[in-house]
CSV table of C-alpha atoms in Angstrom, one decimal:
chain,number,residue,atom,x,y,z
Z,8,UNK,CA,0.0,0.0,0.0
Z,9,UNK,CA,3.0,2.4,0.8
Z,10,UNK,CA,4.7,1.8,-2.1
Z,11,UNK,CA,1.5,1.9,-4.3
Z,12,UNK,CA,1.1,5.4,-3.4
Z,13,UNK,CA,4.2,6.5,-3.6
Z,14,UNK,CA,4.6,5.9,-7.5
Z,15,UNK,CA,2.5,8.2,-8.6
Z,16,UNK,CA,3.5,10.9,-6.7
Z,17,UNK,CA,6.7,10.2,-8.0
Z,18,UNK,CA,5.4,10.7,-11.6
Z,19,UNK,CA,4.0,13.9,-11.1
Z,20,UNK,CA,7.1,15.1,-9.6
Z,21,UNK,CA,8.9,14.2,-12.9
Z,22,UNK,CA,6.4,15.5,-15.2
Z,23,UNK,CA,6.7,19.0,-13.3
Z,24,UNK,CA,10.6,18.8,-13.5
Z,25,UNK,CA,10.1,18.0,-17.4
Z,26,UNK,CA,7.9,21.2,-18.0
Z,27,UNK,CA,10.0,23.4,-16.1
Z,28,UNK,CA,13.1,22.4,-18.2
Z,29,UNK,CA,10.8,22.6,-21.7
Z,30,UNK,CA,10.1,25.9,-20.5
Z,31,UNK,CA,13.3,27.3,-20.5
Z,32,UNK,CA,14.7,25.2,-23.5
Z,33,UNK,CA,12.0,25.6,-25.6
Z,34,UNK,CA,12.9,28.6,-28.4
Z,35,UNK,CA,10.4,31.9,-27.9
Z,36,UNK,CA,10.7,31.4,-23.7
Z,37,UNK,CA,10.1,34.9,-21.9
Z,38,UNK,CA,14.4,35.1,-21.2
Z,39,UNK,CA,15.1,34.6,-25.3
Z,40,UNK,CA,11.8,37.0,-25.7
Z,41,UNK,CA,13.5,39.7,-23.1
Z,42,UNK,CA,17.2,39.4,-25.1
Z,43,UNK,CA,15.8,40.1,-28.8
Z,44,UNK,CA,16.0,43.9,-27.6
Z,45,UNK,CA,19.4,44.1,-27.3
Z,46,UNK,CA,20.4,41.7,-30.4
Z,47,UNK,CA,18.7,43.9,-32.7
Z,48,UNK,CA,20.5,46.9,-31.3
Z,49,UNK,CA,23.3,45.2,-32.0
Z,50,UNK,CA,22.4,44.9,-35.6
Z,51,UNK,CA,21.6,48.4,-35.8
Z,52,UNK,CA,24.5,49.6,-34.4
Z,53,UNK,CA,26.8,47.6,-36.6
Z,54,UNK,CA,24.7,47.8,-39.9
Z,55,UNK,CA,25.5,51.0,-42.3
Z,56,UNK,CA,22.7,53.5,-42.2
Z,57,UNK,CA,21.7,54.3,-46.4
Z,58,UNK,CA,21.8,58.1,-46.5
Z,59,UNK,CA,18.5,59.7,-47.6
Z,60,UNK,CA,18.0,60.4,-51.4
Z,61,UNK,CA,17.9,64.2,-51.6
Z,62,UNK,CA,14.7,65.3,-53.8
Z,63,UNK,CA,15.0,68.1,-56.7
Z,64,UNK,CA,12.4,70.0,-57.3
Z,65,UNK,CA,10.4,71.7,-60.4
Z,66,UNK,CA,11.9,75.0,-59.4
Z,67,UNK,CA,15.7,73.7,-58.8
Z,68,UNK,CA,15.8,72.5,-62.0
Z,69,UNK,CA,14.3,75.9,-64.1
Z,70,UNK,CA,16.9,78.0,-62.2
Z,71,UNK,CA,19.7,75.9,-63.1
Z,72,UNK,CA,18.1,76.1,-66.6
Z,73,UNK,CA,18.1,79.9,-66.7
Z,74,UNK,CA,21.4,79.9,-65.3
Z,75,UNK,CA,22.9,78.1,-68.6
Z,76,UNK,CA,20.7,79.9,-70.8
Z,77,UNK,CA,22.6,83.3,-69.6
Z,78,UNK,CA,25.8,82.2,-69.7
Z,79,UNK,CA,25.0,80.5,-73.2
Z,80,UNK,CA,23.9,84.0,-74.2
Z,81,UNK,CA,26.8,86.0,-72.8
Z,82,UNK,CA,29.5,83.9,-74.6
Z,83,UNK,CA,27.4,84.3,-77.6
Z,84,UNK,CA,27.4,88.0,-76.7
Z,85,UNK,CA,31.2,88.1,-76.6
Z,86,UNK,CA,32.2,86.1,-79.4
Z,87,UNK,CA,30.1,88.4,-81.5
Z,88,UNK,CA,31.6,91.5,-79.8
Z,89,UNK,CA,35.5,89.7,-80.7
Z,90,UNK,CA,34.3,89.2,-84.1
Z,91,UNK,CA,32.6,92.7,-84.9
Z,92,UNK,CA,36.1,94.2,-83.4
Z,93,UNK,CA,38.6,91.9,-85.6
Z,94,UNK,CA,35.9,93.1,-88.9
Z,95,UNK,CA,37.0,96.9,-87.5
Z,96,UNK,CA,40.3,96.6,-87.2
Z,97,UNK,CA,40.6,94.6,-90.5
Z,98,UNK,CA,38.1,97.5,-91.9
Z,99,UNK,CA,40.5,100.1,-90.3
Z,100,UNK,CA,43.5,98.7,-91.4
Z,101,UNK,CA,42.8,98.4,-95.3
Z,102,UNK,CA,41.5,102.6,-94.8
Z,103,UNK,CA,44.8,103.2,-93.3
Z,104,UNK,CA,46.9,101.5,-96.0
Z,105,UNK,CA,44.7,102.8,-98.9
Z,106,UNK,CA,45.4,107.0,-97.3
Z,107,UNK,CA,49.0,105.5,-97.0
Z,108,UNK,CA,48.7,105.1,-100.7
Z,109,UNK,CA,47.0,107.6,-101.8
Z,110,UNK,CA,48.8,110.0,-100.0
Z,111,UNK,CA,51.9,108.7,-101.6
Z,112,UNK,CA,50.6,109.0,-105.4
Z,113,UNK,CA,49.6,112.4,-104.8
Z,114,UNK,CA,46.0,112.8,-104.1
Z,115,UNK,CA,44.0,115.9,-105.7
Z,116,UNK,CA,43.4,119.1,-103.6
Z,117,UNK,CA,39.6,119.2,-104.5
Z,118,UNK,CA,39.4,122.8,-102.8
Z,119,UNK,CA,41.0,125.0,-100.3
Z,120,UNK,CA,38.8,125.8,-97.4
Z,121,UNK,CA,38.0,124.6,-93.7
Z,122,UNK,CA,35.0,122.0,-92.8
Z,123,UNK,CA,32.4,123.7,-90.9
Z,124,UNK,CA,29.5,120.8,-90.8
Z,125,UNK,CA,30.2,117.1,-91.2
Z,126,UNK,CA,28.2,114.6,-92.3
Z,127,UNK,CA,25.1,113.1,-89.5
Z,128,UNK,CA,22.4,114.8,-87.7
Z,129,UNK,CA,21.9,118.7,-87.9
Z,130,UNK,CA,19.3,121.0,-86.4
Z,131,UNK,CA,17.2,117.8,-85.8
Z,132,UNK,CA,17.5,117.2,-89.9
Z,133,UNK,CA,20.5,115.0,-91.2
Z,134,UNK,CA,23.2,116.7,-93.2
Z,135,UNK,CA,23.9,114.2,-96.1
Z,136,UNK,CA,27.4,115.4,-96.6
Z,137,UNK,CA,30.2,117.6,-96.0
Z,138,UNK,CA,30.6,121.9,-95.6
Z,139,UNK,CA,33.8,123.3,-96.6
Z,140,UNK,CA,33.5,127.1,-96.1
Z,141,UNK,CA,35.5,129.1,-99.0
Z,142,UNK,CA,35.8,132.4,-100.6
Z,143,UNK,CA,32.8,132.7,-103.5
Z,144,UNK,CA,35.3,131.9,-106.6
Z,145,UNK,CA,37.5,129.6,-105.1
Z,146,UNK,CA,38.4,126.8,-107.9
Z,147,UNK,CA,36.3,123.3,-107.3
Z,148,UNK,CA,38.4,120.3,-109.0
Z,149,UNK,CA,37.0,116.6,-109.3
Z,150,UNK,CA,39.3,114.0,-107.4
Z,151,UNK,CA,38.2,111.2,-110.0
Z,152,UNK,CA,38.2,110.7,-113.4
Z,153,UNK,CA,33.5,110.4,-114.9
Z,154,UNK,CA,30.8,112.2,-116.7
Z,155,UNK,CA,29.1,114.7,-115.5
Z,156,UNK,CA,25.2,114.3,-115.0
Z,157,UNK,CA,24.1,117.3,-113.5
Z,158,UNK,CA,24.9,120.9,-113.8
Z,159,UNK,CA,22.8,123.8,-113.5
Z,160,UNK,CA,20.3,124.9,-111.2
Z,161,UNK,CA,19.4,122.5,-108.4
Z,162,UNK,CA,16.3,122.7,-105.5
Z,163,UNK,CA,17.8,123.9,-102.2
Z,164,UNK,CA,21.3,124.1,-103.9
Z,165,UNK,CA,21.1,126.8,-105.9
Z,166,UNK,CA,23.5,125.5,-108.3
Z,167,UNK,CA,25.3,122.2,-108.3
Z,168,UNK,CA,27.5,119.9,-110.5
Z,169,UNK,CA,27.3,116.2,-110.0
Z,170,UNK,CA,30.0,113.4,-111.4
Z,171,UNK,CA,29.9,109.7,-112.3
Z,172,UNK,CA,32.6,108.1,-111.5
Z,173,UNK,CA,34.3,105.1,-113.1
Z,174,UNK,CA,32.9,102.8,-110.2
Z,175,UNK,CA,29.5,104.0,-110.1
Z,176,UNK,CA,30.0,106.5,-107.4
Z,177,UNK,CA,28.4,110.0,-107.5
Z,178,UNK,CA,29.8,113.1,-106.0
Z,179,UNK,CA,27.5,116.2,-105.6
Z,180,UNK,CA,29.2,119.9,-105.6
Z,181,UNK,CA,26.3,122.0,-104.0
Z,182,UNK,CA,26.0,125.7,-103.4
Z,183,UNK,CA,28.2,126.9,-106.5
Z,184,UNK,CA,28.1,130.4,-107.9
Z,185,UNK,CA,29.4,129.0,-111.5
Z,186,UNK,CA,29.9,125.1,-113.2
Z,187,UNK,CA,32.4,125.1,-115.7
Z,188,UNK,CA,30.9,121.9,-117.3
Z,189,UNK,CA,28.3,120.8,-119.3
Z,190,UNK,CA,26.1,117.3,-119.1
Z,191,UNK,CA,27.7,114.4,-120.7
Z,192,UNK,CA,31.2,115.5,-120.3
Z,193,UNK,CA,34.0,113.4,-119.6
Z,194,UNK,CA,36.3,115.1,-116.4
Z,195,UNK,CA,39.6,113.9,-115.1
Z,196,UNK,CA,40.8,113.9,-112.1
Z,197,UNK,CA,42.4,118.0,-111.1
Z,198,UNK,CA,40.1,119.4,-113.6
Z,199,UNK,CA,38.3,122.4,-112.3
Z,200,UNK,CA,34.2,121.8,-112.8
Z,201,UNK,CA,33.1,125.1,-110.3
Z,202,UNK,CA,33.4,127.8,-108.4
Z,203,UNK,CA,32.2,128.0,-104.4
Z,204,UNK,CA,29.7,129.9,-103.7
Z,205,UNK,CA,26.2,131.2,-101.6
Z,206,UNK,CA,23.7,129.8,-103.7
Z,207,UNK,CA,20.2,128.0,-102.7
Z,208,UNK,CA,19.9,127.7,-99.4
Z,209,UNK,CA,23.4,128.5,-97.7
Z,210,UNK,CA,24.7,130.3,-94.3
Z,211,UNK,CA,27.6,131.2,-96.0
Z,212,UNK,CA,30.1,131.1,-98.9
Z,213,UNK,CA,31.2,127.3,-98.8
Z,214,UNK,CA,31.2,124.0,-101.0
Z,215,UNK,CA,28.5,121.5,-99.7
Z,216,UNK,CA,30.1,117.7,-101.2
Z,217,UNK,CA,28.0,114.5,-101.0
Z,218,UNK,CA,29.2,110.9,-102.3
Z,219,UNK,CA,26.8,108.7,-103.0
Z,220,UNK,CA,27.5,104.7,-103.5
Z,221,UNK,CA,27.0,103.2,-107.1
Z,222,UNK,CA,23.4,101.3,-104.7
Z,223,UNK,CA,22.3,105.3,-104.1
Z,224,UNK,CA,23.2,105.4,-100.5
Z,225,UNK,CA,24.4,108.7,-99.4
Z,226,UNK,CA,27.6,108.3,-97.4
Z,227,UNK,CA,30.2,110.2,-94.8
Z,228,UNK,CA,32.6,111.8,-97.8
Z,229,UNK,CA,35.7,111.6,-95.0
Z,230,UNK,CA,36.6,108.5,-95.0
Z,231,UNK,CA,35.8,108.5,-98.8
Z,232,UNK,CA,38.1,111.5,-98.7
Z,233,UNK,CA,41.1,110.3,-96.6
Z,234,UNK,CA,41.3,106.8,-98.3
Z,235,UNK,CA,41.8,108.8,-101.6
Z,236,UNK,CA,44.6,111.1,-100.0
Z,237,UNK,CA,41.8,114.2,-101.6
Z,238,UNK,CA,42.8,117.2,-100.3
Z,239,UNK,CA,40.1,120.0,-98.3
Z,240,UNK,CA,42.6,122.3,-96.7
């Protein structure tokens, strides 16, 4: 009878002592629950931490548009600037040598005076050529070999004289008291055509001289004038 009942309490005893072991072996027991914590900060600590993707915006990318759109425009600006000044010097360069060598040859003295108006705006008109005060009789001479076309009485000019030259140009002697030549006539260069004077609409006793290009565009006579070495003075 002693024995009997002492079995089973045996049993139970072991079954207890089985659970309590299953409970702390068994994976997901509160002590492995409580050290998940301080695994993971583990992790985190050792793991590298991706750096956040920086967002551009709709506005970022127009003023870094505009940006290259200026300084696209001011290098256009400049090399167009460079190349207008190498066309000057170029320009200024071939009017230096052709003075240089007109000077040399011997250039005519078209009249002997002083330039009292150039060629631009005037008065709030613009004066289409050049005014080279003189005394009334003083001898006009043509610089270039042509034909005269005009000669005689002229609107606003009182009298004028007006050459062909061999390369289409037109020069236009304005304000003279006397032509010497008729229409049709062949001149060369030296040969006197008029006389200054106060005719038409004038201030004063002077030669007013106009070239005109062989396209009909009225242009500043003095660099006309210098590149031929023509004397005024």
């Amino acid at each position: 009878m002693a024995l009997s009942s002492a079995l089973p309490a045996a049993a139970e005893g072991a079954n207890v002592l089985r659970i309590g072991l299953d409970e702390v072996l068994t994976p997901g027991a509160p002590v492995a629950e409580a050290a998940l914590p301080l695994v993971a900060q583990q992790v985190s600590a050792v793991a590298p931490v991706a750096p956040e993707p920086q967002v551009v915006g709709a506005a970022d990318l127009v003023k870094a548009a505009e940006v290259q759109r200026v300084a696209a425009e001011q290098a256009a600006r400049a090399a167009e600037e460079a190349r207008l000044a190498e066309e000057a010097r170029v320009a200024e360069e071939a009017r230096l040598a052709a003075t240089a060598a007109a000077s040399a040859a011997g250039g005519v003295q078209m009249v002997v005076g002083r330039i009292t108006s150039g060629f631009g705006a005037r008065w709030g008109t613009s004066h289409q050529g050049l005014d080279i005060a003189a005394p009334i009789g003083t001898p006009i001479r043509v610089p270039l070999d042509g034909t005269v076309i005009d000669s005689g009485p002229a609107s606003g000019f009182g009298q004028w004289v007006r050459v062909r030259h061999d390369d289409g140009t037109i020069t236009v002697y304005g304000h003279i008291s006397r032509s010497l030549v008729r229409v049709g006539e062949s001149v060369a260069a030296g040969d006197v055509i008029a006389e200054v004077g106060n005719e038409g609409q004038s201030t004063g006793p002077h030669l007013h001289f106009e070239v005109i290009t062989p396209g009909g565009t009225k242009v500043n006579p003095r660099p006309w004038i210098d590149e031929r070495g023509i004397g005024l003075t």
